[in-house]
Amino acid sequence: MTIKEIMKYIESEYSVINDTPCEICGGEYIAENLEIDIIDDVPYDMCTCICSSCGHEKLFEFYAPFIEENNLKKAKNILN
């Protein structure tokens, strides 16, 4: 993937977050923390969000196809 494609992909993740109302009060989520996690050898963007109105926390998980295989192996070695 090119940098432009990666940025569009990440931008789409934030669109999903922005379009998802809080399940408690209907408020808007704000991204607080974004990290990569490996689940069953598959990379995911894990985005922890907080509702700006009530403080409810929600974890969004997005498949991260832009993580290259050699970087995935390095990440797995660090995590293990």
PDB file of N, CA, C and O in Angstrom:
ATOM      1  N   MET A   1       0.839  -1.191   0.000  1.00  0.00           N
ATOM      2  CA  MET A   1       0.000   0.000   0.000  1.00  0.00           C
ATOM      3  C   MET A   1       0.877   1.245   0.000  1.00  0.00           C
ATOM      4  O   MET A   1       1.926   1.270   0.628  1.00  0.00           O
ATOM      5  N   THR A   2       0.402   2.247  -0.680  1.00  0.00           N
ATOM      6  CA  THR A   2       1.117   3.527  -0.669  1.00  0.00           C
ATOM      7  C   THR A   2       0.725   4.315   0.581  1.00  0.00           C
ATOM      8  O   THR A   2      -0.269   4.007   1.244  1.00  0.00           O
ATOM      9  N   ILE A   3       1.504   5.336   0.890  1.00  0.00           N
ATOM     10  CA  ILE A   3       1.205   6.186   2.049  1.00  0.00           C
ATOM     11  C   ILE A   3      -0.189   6.802   1.902  1.00  0.00           C
ATOM     12  O   ILE A   3      -0.954   6.867   2.870  1.00  0.00           O
ATOM     13  N   LYS A   4      -0.520   7.219   0.694  1.00  0.00           N
ATOM     14  CA  LYS A   4      -1.836   7.827   0.454  1.00  0.00           C
ATOM     15  C   LYS A   4      -2.960   6.839   0.754  1.00  0.00           C
ATOM     16  O   LYS A   4      -3.965   7.189   1.374  1.00  0.00           O
ATOM     17  N   GLU A   5      -2.799   5.584   0.329  1.00  0.00           N
ATOM     18  CA  GLU A   5      -3.799   4.560   0.595  1.00  0.00           C
ATOM     19  C   GLU A   5      -3.912   4.265   2.092  1.00  0.00           C
ATOM     20  O   GLU A   5      -5.012   4.087   2.614  1.00  0.00           O
ATOM     21  N   ILE A   6      -2.776   4.232   2.774  1.00  0.00           N
ATOM     22  CA  ILE A   6      -2.776   4.005   4.221  1.00  0.00           C
ATOM     23  C   ILE A   6      -3.513   5.131   4.933  1.00  0.00           C
ATOM     24  O   ILE A   6      -4.345   4.882   5.813  1.00  0.00           O
ATOM     25  N   MET A   7      -3.245   6.366   4.537  1.00  0.00           N
ATOM     26  CA  MET A   7      -3.898   7.515   5.168  1.00  0.00           C
ATOM     27  C   MET A   7      -5.407   7.481   4.928  1.00  0.00           C
ATOM     28  O   MET A   7      -6.190   7.779   5.824  1.00  0.00           O
ATOM     29  N   LYS A   8      -5.818   7.100   3.725  1.00  0.00           N
ATOM     30  CA  LYS A   8      -7.259   6.987   3.439  1.00  0.00           C
ATOM     31  C   LYS A   8      -7.893   5.900   4.298  1.00  0.00           C
ATOM     32  O   LYS A   8      -9.010   6.045   4.789  1.00  0.00           O
ATOM     33  N   TYR A   9      -7.167   4.801   4.494  1.00  0.00           N
ATOM     34  CA  TYR A   9      -7.685   3.708   5.301  1.00  0.00           C
ATOM     35  C   TYR A   9      -7.874   4.159   6.750  1.00  0.00           C
ATOM     36  O   TYR A   9      -8.926   3.940   7.355  1.00  0.00           O
ATOM     37  N   ILE A  10      -6.861   4.814   7.309  1.00  0.00           N
ATOM     38  CA  ILE A  10      -6.949   5.303   8.686  1.00  0.00           C
ATOM     39  C   ILE A  10      -8.027   6.374   8.805  1.00  0.00           C
ATOM     40  O   ILE A  10      -8.785   6.402   9.781  1.00  0.00           O
ATOM     41  N   GLU A  11      -8.127   7.229   7.797  1.00  0.00           N
ATOM     42  CA  GLU A  11      -9.189   8.252   7.789  1.00  0.00           C
ATOM     43  C   GLU A  11     -10.569   7.597   7.832  1.00  0.00           C
ATOM     44  O   GLU A  11     -11.473   8.079   8.522  1.00  0.00           O
ATOM     45  N   SER A  12     -10.728   6.480   7.140  1.00  0.00           N
ATOM     46  CA  SER A  12     -12.022   5.786   7.150  1.00  0.00           C
ATOM     47  C   SER A  12     -12.322   5.213   8.531  1.00  0.00           C
ATOM     48  O   SER A  12     -13.490   5.148   8.940  1.00  0.00           O
ATOM     49  N   GLU A  13     -11.281   4.800   9.266  1.00  0.00           N
ATOM     50  CA  GLU A  13     -11.486   4.327  10.634  1.00  0.00           C
ATOM     51  C   GLU A  13     -12.058   5.449  11.505  1.00  0.00           C
ATOM     52  O   GLU A  13     -13.005   5.232  12.272  1.00  0.00           O
ATOM     53  N   TYR A  14     -11.488   6.636  11.369  1.00  0.00           N
ATOM     54  CA  TYR A  14     -11.980   7.767  12.149  1.00  0.00           C
ATOM     55  C   TYR A  14     -13.388   8.172  11.726  1.00  0.00           C
ATOM     56  O   TYR A  14     -14.178   8.629  12.556  1.00  0.00           O
ATOM     57  N   SER A  15     -13.733   7.972  10.470  1.00  0.00           N
ATOM     58  CA  SER A  15     -15.111   8.238  10.017  1.00  0.00           C
ATOM     59  C   SER A  15     -16.091   7.301  10.720  1.00  0.00           C
ATOM     60  O   SER A  15     -17.168   7.727  11.146  1.00  0.00           O
ATOM     61  N   VAL A  16     -15.705   6.031  10.851  1.00  0.00           N
ATOM     62  CA  VAL A  16     -16.554   5.065  11.552  1.00  0.00           C
ATOM     63  C   VAL A  16     -16.730   5.497  13.007  1.00  0.00           C
ATOM     64  O   VAL A  16     -17.846   5.498  13.543  1.00  0.00           O
ATOM     65  N   ILE A  17     -15.638   5.885  13.650  1.00  0.00           N
ATOM     66  CA  ILE A  17     -15.706   6.332  15.051  1.00  0.00           C
ATOM     67  C   ILE A  17     -16.608   7.554  15.167  1.00  0.00           C
ATOM     68  O   ILE A  17     -17.484   7.614  16.039  1.00  0.00           O
ATOM     69  N   ASN A  18     -16.421   8.521  14.284  1.00  0.00           N
ATOM     70  CA  ASN A  18     -17.219   9.754  14.329  1.00  0.00           C
ATOM     71  C   ASN A  18     -18.696   9.508  14.034  1.00  0.00           C
ATOM     72  O   ASN A  18     -19.555  10.250  14.520  1.00  0.00           O
ATOM     73  N   ASP A  19     -19.006   8.484  13.252  1.00  0.00           N
ATOM     74  CA  ASP A  19     -20.397   8.173  12.898  1.00  0.00           C
ATOM     75  C   ASP A  19     -21.073   7.230  13.895  1.00  0.00           C
ATOM     76  O   ASP A  19     -22.239   6.883  13.724  1.00  0.00           O
ATOM     77  N   THR A  20     -20.332   6.792  14.911  1.00  0.00           N
ATOM     78  CA  THR A  20     -20.880   5.877  15.907  1.00  0.00           C
ATOM     79  C   THR A  20     -21.254   6.646  17.169  1.00  0.00           C
ATOM     80  O   THR A  20     -20.384   7.178  17.855  1.00  0.00           O
ATOM     81  N   PRO A  21     -22.550   6.718  17.479  1.00  0.00           N
ATOM     82  CA  PRO A  21     -22.949   7.410  18.709  1.00  0.00           C
ATOM     83  C   PRO A  21     -22.674   6.538  19.935  1.00  0.00           C
ATOM     84  O   PRO A  21     -22.653   5.314  19.845  1.00  0.00           O
ATOM     85  N   CYS A  22     -22.463   7.180  21.051  1.00  0.00           N
ATOM     86  CA  CYS A  22     -22.271   6.477  22.317  1.00  0.00           C
ATOM     87  C   CYS A  22     -23.505   5.616  22.603  1.00  0.00           C
ATOM     88  O   CYS A  22     -24.635   6.085  22.489  1.00  0.00           O
ATOM     89  N   GLU A  23     -23.264   4.379  22.979  1.00  0.00           N
ATOM     90  CA  GLU A  23     -24.376   3.473  23.253  1.00  0.00           C
ATOM     91  C   GLU A  23     -25.071   3.776  24.580  1.00  0.00           C
ATOM     92  O   GLU A  23     -26.161   3.281  24.837  1.00  0.00           O
ATOM     93  N   ILE A  24     -24.465   4.633  25.397  1.00  0.00           N
ATOM     94  CA  ILE A  24     -25.072   4.998  26.673  1.00  0.00           C
ATOM     95  C   ILE A  24     -25.922   6.271  26.543  1.00  0.00           C
ATOM     96  O   ILE A  24     -27.088   6.297  26.934  1.00  0.00           O
ATOM     97  N   CYS A  25     -25.319   7.338  25.977  1.00  0.00           N
ATOM     98  CA  CYS A  25     -26.022   8.629  25.960  1.00  0.00           C
ATOM     99  C   CYS A  25     -26.229   9.220  24.566  1.00  0.00           C
ATOM    100  O   CYS A  25     -26.879  10.247  24.426  1.00  0.00           O
ATOM    101  N   GLY A  26     -25.635   8.604  23.531  1.00  0.00           N
ATOM    102  CA  GLY A  26     -25.767   9.128  22.176  1.00  0.00           C
ATOM    103  C   GLY A  26     -24.753  10.198  21.830  1.00  0.00           C
ATOM    104  O   GLY A  26     -24.787  10.753  20.737  1.00  0.00           O
ATOM    105  N   GLY A  27     -23.822  10.471  22.750  1.00  0.00           N
ATOM    106  CA  GLY A  27     -22.788  11.491  22.510  1.00  0.00           C
ATOM    107  C   GLY A  27     -21.759  11.035  21.491  1.00  0.00           C
ATOM    108  O   GLY A  27     -21.854   9.941  20.910  1.00  0.00           O
ATOM    109  N   GLU A  28     -20.748  11.865  21.287  1.00  0.00           N
ATOM    110  CA  GLU A  28     -19.699  11.592  20.301  1.00  0.00           C
ATOM    111  C   GLU A  28     -18.460  11.014  20.976  1.00  0.00           C
ATOM    112  O   GLU A  28     -18.059  11.458  22.050  1.00  0.00           O
ATOM    113  N   TYR A  29     -17.857  10.024  20.296  1.00  0.00           N
ATOM    114  CA  TYR A  29     -16.611   9.436  20.796  1.00  0.00           C
ATOM    115  C   TYR A  29     -15.410  10.265  20.353  1.00  0.00           C
ATOM    116  O   TYR A  29     -15.382  10.798  19.253  1.00  0.00           O
ATOM    117  N   ILE A  30     -14.431  10.325  21.234  1.00  0.00           N
ATOM    118  CA  ILE A  30     -13.154  10.975  20.944  1.00  0.00           C
ATOM    119  C   ILE A  30     -12.073   9.903  21.074  1.00  0.00           C
ATOM    120  O   ILE A  30     -12.025   9.186  22.078  1.00  0.00           O
ATOM    121  N   ALA A  31     -11.216   9.792  20.059  1.00  0.00           N
ATOM    122  CA  ALA A  31     -10.125   8.813  20.097  1.00  0.00           C
ATOM    123  C   ALA A  31      -9.118   9.231  21.162  1.00  0.00           C
ATOM    124  O   ALA A  31      -8.652  10.365  21.188  1.00  0.00           O
ATOM    125  N   GLU A  32      -8.814   8.297  22.053  1.00  0.00           N
ATOM    126  CA  GLU A  32      -7.876   8.583  23.128  1.00  0.00           C
ATOM    127  C   GLU A  32      -6.537   7.885  22.921  1.00  0.00           C
ATOM    128  O   GLU A  32      -5.489   8.426  23.224  1.00  0.00           O
ATOM    129  N   ASN A  33      -6.566   6.658  22.389  1.00  0.00           N
ATOM    130  CA  ASN A  33      -5.345   5.880  22.232  1.00  0.00           C
ATOM    131  C   ASN A  33      -5.486   4.977  21.013  1.00  0.00           C
ATOM    132  O   ASN A  33      -6.526   4.355  20.823  1.00  0.00           O
ATOM    133  N   LEU A  34      -4.447   4.915  20.197  1.00  0.00           N
ATOM    134  CA  LEU A  34      -4.436   4.047  19.022  1.00  0.00           C
ATOM    135  C   LEU A  34      -3.166   3.217  19.056  1.00  0.00           C
ATOM    136  O   LEU A  34      -2.075   3.755  19.228  1.00  0.00           O
ATOM    137  N   GLU A  35      -3.326   1.903  18.945  1.00  0.00           N
ATOM    138  CA  GLU A  35      -2.156   1.033  18.917  1.00  0.00           C
ATOM    139  C   GLU A  35      -2.434  -0.154  18.015  1.00  0.00           C
ATOM    140  O   GLU A  35      -3.582  -0.458  17.693  1.00  0.00           O
ATOM    141  N   ILE A  36      -1.368  -0.815  17.608  1.00  0.00           N
ATOM    142  CA  ILE A  36      -1.462  -2.013  16.777  1.00  0.00           C
ATOM    143  C   ILE A  36      -1.418  -3.224  17.693  1.00  0.00           C
ATOM    144  O   ILE A  36      -0.606  -3.289  18.613  1.00  0.00           O
ATOM    145  N   ASP A  37      -2.301  -4.178  17.449  1.00  0.00           N
ATOM    146  CA  ASP A  37      -2.304  -5.425  18.215  1.00  0.00           C
ATOM    147  C   ASP A  37      -2.366  -6.575  17.216  1.00  0.00           C
ATOM    148  O   ASP A  37      -2.950  -6.447  16.141  1.00  0.00           O
ATOM    149  N   ILE A  38      -1.748  -7.687  17.571  1.00  0.00           N
ATOM    150  CA  ILE A  38      -1.740  -8.866  16.718  1.00  0.00           C
ATOM    151  C   ILE A  38      -2.671  -9.896  17.350  1.00  0.00           C
ATOM    152  O   ILE A  38      -2.458 -10.322  18.486  1.00  0.00           O
ATOM    153  N   ILE A  39      -3.722 -10.276  16.625  1.00  0.00           N
ATOM    154  CA  ILE A  39      -4.673 -11.271  17.109  1.00  0.00           C
ATOM    155  C   ILE A  39      -4.691 -12.410  16.103  1.00  0.00           C
ATOM    156  O   ILE A  39      -5.049 -12.207  14.938  1.00  0.00           O
ATOM    157  N   ASP A  40      -4.275 -13.609  16.545  1.00  0.00           N
ATOM    158  CA  ASP A  40      -4.199 -14.781  15.659  1.00  0.00           C
ATOM    159  C   ASP A  40      -3.418 -14.465  14.385  1.00  0.00           C
ATOM    160  O   ASP A  40      -3.866 -14.761  13.270  1.00  0.00           O
ATOM    161  N   ASP A  41      -2.257 -13.837  14.555  1.00  0.00           N
ATOM    162  CA  ASP A  41      -1.353 -13.479  13.450  1.00  0.00           C
ATOM    163  C   ASP A  41      -1.928 -12.448  12.494  1.00  0.00           C
ATOM    164  O   ASP A  41      -1.451 -12.302  11.368  1.00  0.00           O
ATOM    165  N   VAL A  42      -2.969 -11.736  12.892  1.00  0.00           N
ATOM    166  CA  VAL A  42      -3.585 -10.705  12.050  1.00  0.00           C
ATOM    167  C   VAL A  42      -3.439  -9.357  12.758  1.00  0.00           C
ATOM    168  O   VAL A  42      -3.778  -9.236  13.933  1.00  0.00           O
ATOM    169  N   PRO A  43      -2.906  -8.331  12.042  1.00  0.00           N
ATOM    170  CA  PRO A  43      -2.730  -7.019  12.679  1.00  0.00           C
ATOM    171  C   PRO A  43      -4.036  -6.216  12.718  1.00  0.00           C
ATOM    172  O   PRO A  43      -4.799  -6.212  11.760  1.00  0.00           O
ATOM    173  N   TYR A  44      -4.260  -5.569  13.844  1.00  0.00           N
ATOM    174  CA  TYR A  44      -5.442  -4.719  14.019  1.00  0.00           C
ATOM    175  C   TYR A  44      -5.035  -3.378  14.605  1.00  0.00           C
ATOM    176  O   TYR A  44      -4.124  -3.313  15.425  1.00  0.00           O
ATOM    177  N   ASP A  45      -5.718  -2.326  14.153  1.00  0.00           N
ATOM    178  CA  ASP A  45      -5.656  -1.028  14.825  1.00  0.00           C
ATOM    179  C   ASP A  45      -6.664  -1.111  15.957  1.00  0.00           C
ATOM    180  O   ASP A  45      -7.838  -1.376  15.732  1.00  0.00           O
ATOM    181  N   MET A  46      -6.214  -0.897  17.172  1.00  0.00           N
ATOM    182  CA  MET A  46      -7.084  -0.908  18.338  1.00  0.00           C
ATOM    183  C   MET A  46      -7.189   0.535  18.824  1.00  0.00           C
ATOM    184  O   MET A  46      -6.197   1.119  19.252  1.00  0.00           O
ATOM    185  N   CYS A  47      -8.378   1.097  18.732  1.00  0.00           N
ATOM    186  CA  CYS A  47      -8.572   2.502  19.077  1.00  0.00           C
ATOM    187  C   CYS A  47      -9.502   2.612  20.286  1.00  0.00           C
ATOM    188  O   CYS A  47     -10.681   2.282  20.202  1.00  0.00           O
ATOM    189  N   THR A  48      -8.940   3.067  21.396  1.00  0.00           N
ATOM    190  CA  THR A  48      -9.730   3.295  22.595  1.00  0.00           C
ATOM    191  C   THR A  48     -10.317   4.695  22.506  1.00  0.00           C
ATOM    192  O   THR A  48      -9.597   5.668  22.290  1.00  0.00           O
ATOM    193  N   CYS A  49     -11.643   4.777  22.666  1.00  0.00           N
ATOM    194  CA  CYS A  49     -12.345   6.056  22.559  1.00  0.00           C
ATOM    195  C   CYS A  49     -13.146   6.318  23.824  1.00  0.00           C
ATOM    196  O   CYS A  49     -13.557   5.386  24.514  1.00  0.00           O
ATOM    197  N   ILE A  50     -13.377   7.587  24.089  1.00  0.00           N
ATOM    198  CA  ILE A  50     -14.148   8.023  25.255  1.00  0.00           C
ATOM    199  C   ILE A  50     -15.274   8.931  24.755  1.00  0.00           C
ATOM    200  O   ILE A  50     -15.049   9.793  23.907  1.00  0.00           O
ATOM    201  N   CYS A  51     -16.470   8.747  25.314  1.00  0.00           N
ATOM    202  CA  CYS A  51     -17.587   9.628  24.967  1.00  0.00           C
ATOM    203  C   CYS A  51     -17.333  11.006  25.575  1.00  0.00           C
ATOM    204  O   CYS A  51     -17.018  11.118  26.762  1.00  0.00           O
ATOM    205  N   SER A  52     -17.481  12.016  24.751  1.00  0.00           N
ATOM    206  CA  SER A  52     -17.233  13.380  25.215  1.00  0.00           C
ATOM    207  C   SER A  52     -18.324  13.883  26.152  1.00  0.00           C
ATOM    208  O   SER A  52     -18.129  14.855  26.871  1.00  0.00           O
ATOM    209  N   SER A  53     -19.471  13.177  26.176  1.00  0.00           N
ATOM    210  CA  SER A  53     -20.574  13.606  27.039  1.00  0.00           C
ATOM    211  C   SER A  53     -20.605  12.884  28.388  1.00  0.00           C
ATOM    212  O   SER A  53     -20.681  13.516  29.428  1.00  0.00           O
ATOM    213  N   CYS A  54     -20.535  11.545  28.353  1.00  0.00           N
ATOM    214  CA  CYS A  54     -20.706  10.791  29.601  1.00  0.00           C
ATOM    215  C   CYS A  54     -19.453  10.067  30.076  1.00  0.00           C
ATOM    216  O   CYS A  54     -19.429   9.512  31.162  1.00  0.00           O
ATOM    217  N   GLY A  55     -18.414  10.019  29.232  1.00  0.00           N
ATOM    218  CA  GLY A  55     -17.171   9.363  29.629  1.00  0.00           C
ATOM    219  C   GLY A  55     -17.131   7.859  29.392  1.00  0.00           C
ATOM    220  O   GLY A  55     -16.152   7.199  29.738  1.00  0.00           O
ATOM    221  N   HIS A  56     -18.175   7.309  28.764  1.00  0.00           N
ATOM    222  CA  HIS A  56     -18.197   5.869  28.460  1.00  0.00           C
ATOM    223  C   HIS A  56     -17.035   5.524  27.534  1.00  0.00           C
ATOM    224  O   HIS A  56     -16.746   6.237  26.582  1.00  0.00           O
ATOM    225  N   GLU A  57     -16.347   4.426  27.827  1.00  0.00           N
ATOM    226  CA  GLU A  57     -15.207   3.999  27.027  1.00  0.00           C
ATOM    227  C   GLU A  57     -15.617   2.891  26.072  1.00  0.00           C
ATOM    228  O   GLU A  57     -16.377   1.991  26.430  1.00  0.00           O
ATOM    229  N   LYS A  58     -15.100   2.956  24.829  1.00  0.00           N
ATOM    230  CA  LYS A  58     -15.400   1.935  23.820  1.00  0.00           C
ATOM    231  C   LYS A  58     -14.123   1.633  23.053  1.00  0.00           C
ATOM    232  O   LYS A  58     -13.353   2.536  22.721  1.00  0.00           O
ATOM    233  N   LEU A  59     -13.899   0.357  22.773  1.00  0.00           N
ATOM    234  CA  LEU A  59     -12.746  -0.073  21.995  1.00  0.00           C
ATOM    235  C   LEU A  59     -13.202  -0.408  20.579  1.00  0.00           C
ATOM    236  O   LEU A  59     -14.092  -1.240  20.379  1.00  0.00           O
ATOM    237  N   PHE A  60     -12.607   0.254  19.598  1.00  0.00           N
ATOM    238  CA  PHE A  60     -12.869  -0.040  18.192  1.00  0.00           C
ATOM    239  C   PHE A  60     -11.695  -0.855  17.668  1.00  0.00           C
ATOM    240  O   PHE A  60     -10.539  -0.521  17.909  1.00  0.00           O
ATOM    241  N   GLU A  61     -12.002  -1.933  16.943  1.00  0.00           N
ATOM    242  CA  GLU A  61     -10.976  -2.783  16.340  1.00  0.00           C
ATOM    243  C   GLU A  61     -11.124  -2.727  14.824  1.00  0.00           C
ATOM    244  O   GLU A  61     -12.202  -2.978  14.299  1.00  0.00           O
ATOM    245  N   PHE A  62     -10.022  -2.419  14.143  1.00  0.00           N
ATOM    246  CA  PHE A  62     -10.028  -2.353  12.683  1.00  0.00           C
ATOM    247  C   PHE A  62      -8.890  -3.214  12.143  1.00  0.00           C
ATOM    248  O   PHE A  62      -7.759  -3.115  12.615  1.00  0.00           O
ATOM    249  N   TYR A  63      -9.183  -4.031  11.150  1.00  0.00           N
ATOM    250  CA  TYR A  63      -8.146  -4.798  10.466  1.00  0.00           C
ATOM    251  C   TYR A  63      -7.144  -3.817   9.866  1.00  0.00           C
ATOM    252  O   TYR A  63      -7.525  -2.784   9.314  1.00  0.00           O
ATOM    253  N   ALA A  64      -5.860  -4.113  10.001  1.00  0.00           N
ATOM    254  CA  ALA A  64      -4.804  -3.210   9.540  1.00  0.00           C
ATOM    255  C   ALA A  64      -3.998  -3.847   8.408  1.00  0.00           C
ATOM    256  O   ALA A  64      -2.903  -4.364   8.626  1.00  0.00           O
ATOM    257  N   PRO A  65      -4.523  -3.826   7.183  1.00  0.00           N
ATOM    258  CA  PRO A  65      -3.841  -4.488   6.066  1.00  0.00           C
ATOM    259  C   PRO A  65      -2.551  -3.793   5.644  1.00  0.00           C
ATOM    260  O   PRO A  65      -1.755  -4.361   4.905  1.00  0.00           O
ATOM    261  N   PHE A  66      -2.336  -2.592   6.129  1.00  0.00           N
ATOM    262  CA  PHE A  66      -1.149  -1.833   5.727  1.00  0.00           C
ATOM    263  C   PHE A  66       0.094  -2.217   6.525  1.00  0.00           C
ATOM    264  O   PHE A  66       1.183  -1.724   6.240  1.00  0.00           O
ATOM    265  N   ILE A  67      -0.040  -3.100   7.514  1.00  0.00           N
ATOM    266  CA  ILE A  67       1.121  -3.576   8.251  1.00  0.00           C
ATOM    267  C   ILE A  67       1.793  -4.638   7.389  1.00  0.00           C
ATOM    268  O   ILE A  67       1.202  -5.660   7.072  1.00  0.00           O
ATOM    269  N   GLU A  68       3.039  -4.380   7.007  1.00  0.00           N
ATOM    270  CA  GLU A  68       3.760  -5.302   6.135  1.00  0.00           C
ATOM    271  C   GLU A  68       4.169  -6.549   6.909  1.00  0.00           C
ATOM    272  O   GLU A  68       4.388  -6.503   8.120  1.00  0.00           O
ATOM    273  N   GLU A  69       4.286  -7.661   6.202  1.00  0.00           N
ATOM    274  CA  GLU A  69       4.578  -8.935   6.843  1.00  0.00           C
ATOM    275  C   GLU A  69       5.872  -8.899   7.651  1.00  0.00           C
ATOM    276  O   GLU A  69       5.925  -9.405   8.766  1.00  0.00           O
ATOM    277  N   ASN A  70       6.938  -8.271   7.126  1.00  0.00           N
ATOM    278  CA  ASN A  70       8.191  -8.244   7.877  1.00  0.00           C
ATOM    279  C   ASN A  70       8.054  -7.385   9.140  1.00  0.00           C
ATOM    280  O   ASN A  70       8.631  -7.700  10.169  1.00  0.00           O
ATOM    281  N   ASN A  71       7.258  -6.333   9.094  1.00  0.00           N
ATOM    282  CA  ASN A  71       7.006  -5.541  10.294  1.00  0.00           C
ATOM    283  C   ASN A  71       6.143  -6.318  11.278  1.00  0.00           C
ATOM    284  O   ASN A  71       6.293  -6.181  12.481  1.00  0.00           O
ATOM    285  N   LEU A  72       5.233  -7.135  10.755  1.00  0.00           N
ATOM    286  CA  LEU A  72       4.393  -7.975  11.592  1.00  0.00           C
ATOM    287  C   LEU A  72       5.264  -8.963  12.370  1.00  0.00           C
ATOM    288  O   LEU A  72       5.087  -9.158  13.566  1.00  0.00           O
ATOM    289  N   LYS A  73       6.234  -9.568  11.699  1.00  0.00           N
ATOM    290  CA  LYS A  73       7.136 -10.510  12.368  1.00  0.00           C
ATOM    291  C   LYS A  73       7.941  -9.808  13.453  1.00  0.00           C
ATOM    292  O   LYS A  73       8.124 -10.341  14.545  1.00  0.00           O
ATOM    293  N   LYS A  74       8.426  -8.604  13.179  1.00  0.00           N
ATOM    294  CA  LYS A  74       9.167  -7.844  14.185  1.00  0.00           C
ATOM    295  C   LYS A  74       8.280  -7.530  15.384  1.00  0.00           C
ATOM    296  O   LYS A  74       8.693  -7.658  16.527  1.00  0.00           O
ATOM    297  N   ALA A  75       7.042  -7.129  15.113  1.00  0.00           N
ATOM    298  CA  ALA A  75       6.117  -6.799  16.192  1.00  0.00           C
ATOM    299  C   ALA A  75       5.832  -8.036  17.041  1.00  0.00           C
ATOM    300  O   ALA A  75       5.782  -7.955  18.268  1.00  0.00           O
ATOM    301  N   LYS A  76       5.656  -9.196  16.397  1.00  0.00           N
ATOM    302  CA  LYS A  76       5.390 -10.424  17.136  1.00  0.00           C
ATOM    303  C   LYS A  76       6.585 -10.766  18.030  1.00  0.00           C
ATOM    304  O   LYS A  76       6.409 -11.205  19.163  1.00  0.00           O
ATOM    305  N   ASN A  77       7.808 -10.571  17.518  1.00  0.00           N
ATOM    306  CA  ASN A  77       8.993 -10.866  18.316  1.00  0.00           C
ATOM    307  C   ASN A  77       9.075  -9.957  19.541  1.00  0.00           C
ATOM    308  O   ASN A  77       9.470 -10.390  20.618  1.00  0.00           O
ATOM    309  N   ILE A  78       8.690  -8.711  19.378  1.00  0.00           N
ATOM    310  CA  ILE A  78       8.705  -7.761  20.491  1.00  0.00           C
ATOM    311  C   ILE A  78       7.663  -8.153  21.522  1.00  0.00           C
ATOM    312  O   ILE A  78       7.889  -8.089  22.731  1.00  0.00           O
ATOM    313  N   LEU A  79       6.457  -8.559  21.048  1.00  0.00           N
ATOM    314  CA  LEU A  79       5.370  -8.919  21.957  1.00  0.00           C
ATOM    315  C   LEU A  79       5.617 -10.229  22.693  1.00  0.00           C
ATOM    316  O   LEU A  79       5.106 -10.432  23.789  1.00  0.00           O
ATOM    317  N   ASN A  80       6.398 -11.112  22.104  1.00  0.00           N
ATOM    318  CA  ASN A  80       6.642 -12.434  22.735  1.00  0.00           C
ATOM    319  C   ASN A  80       7.817 -12.424  23.644  1.00  0.00           C
ATOM    320  O   ASN A  80       8.537 -11.747  23.987  1.00  0.00           O
TER     321      ASN A  80
END
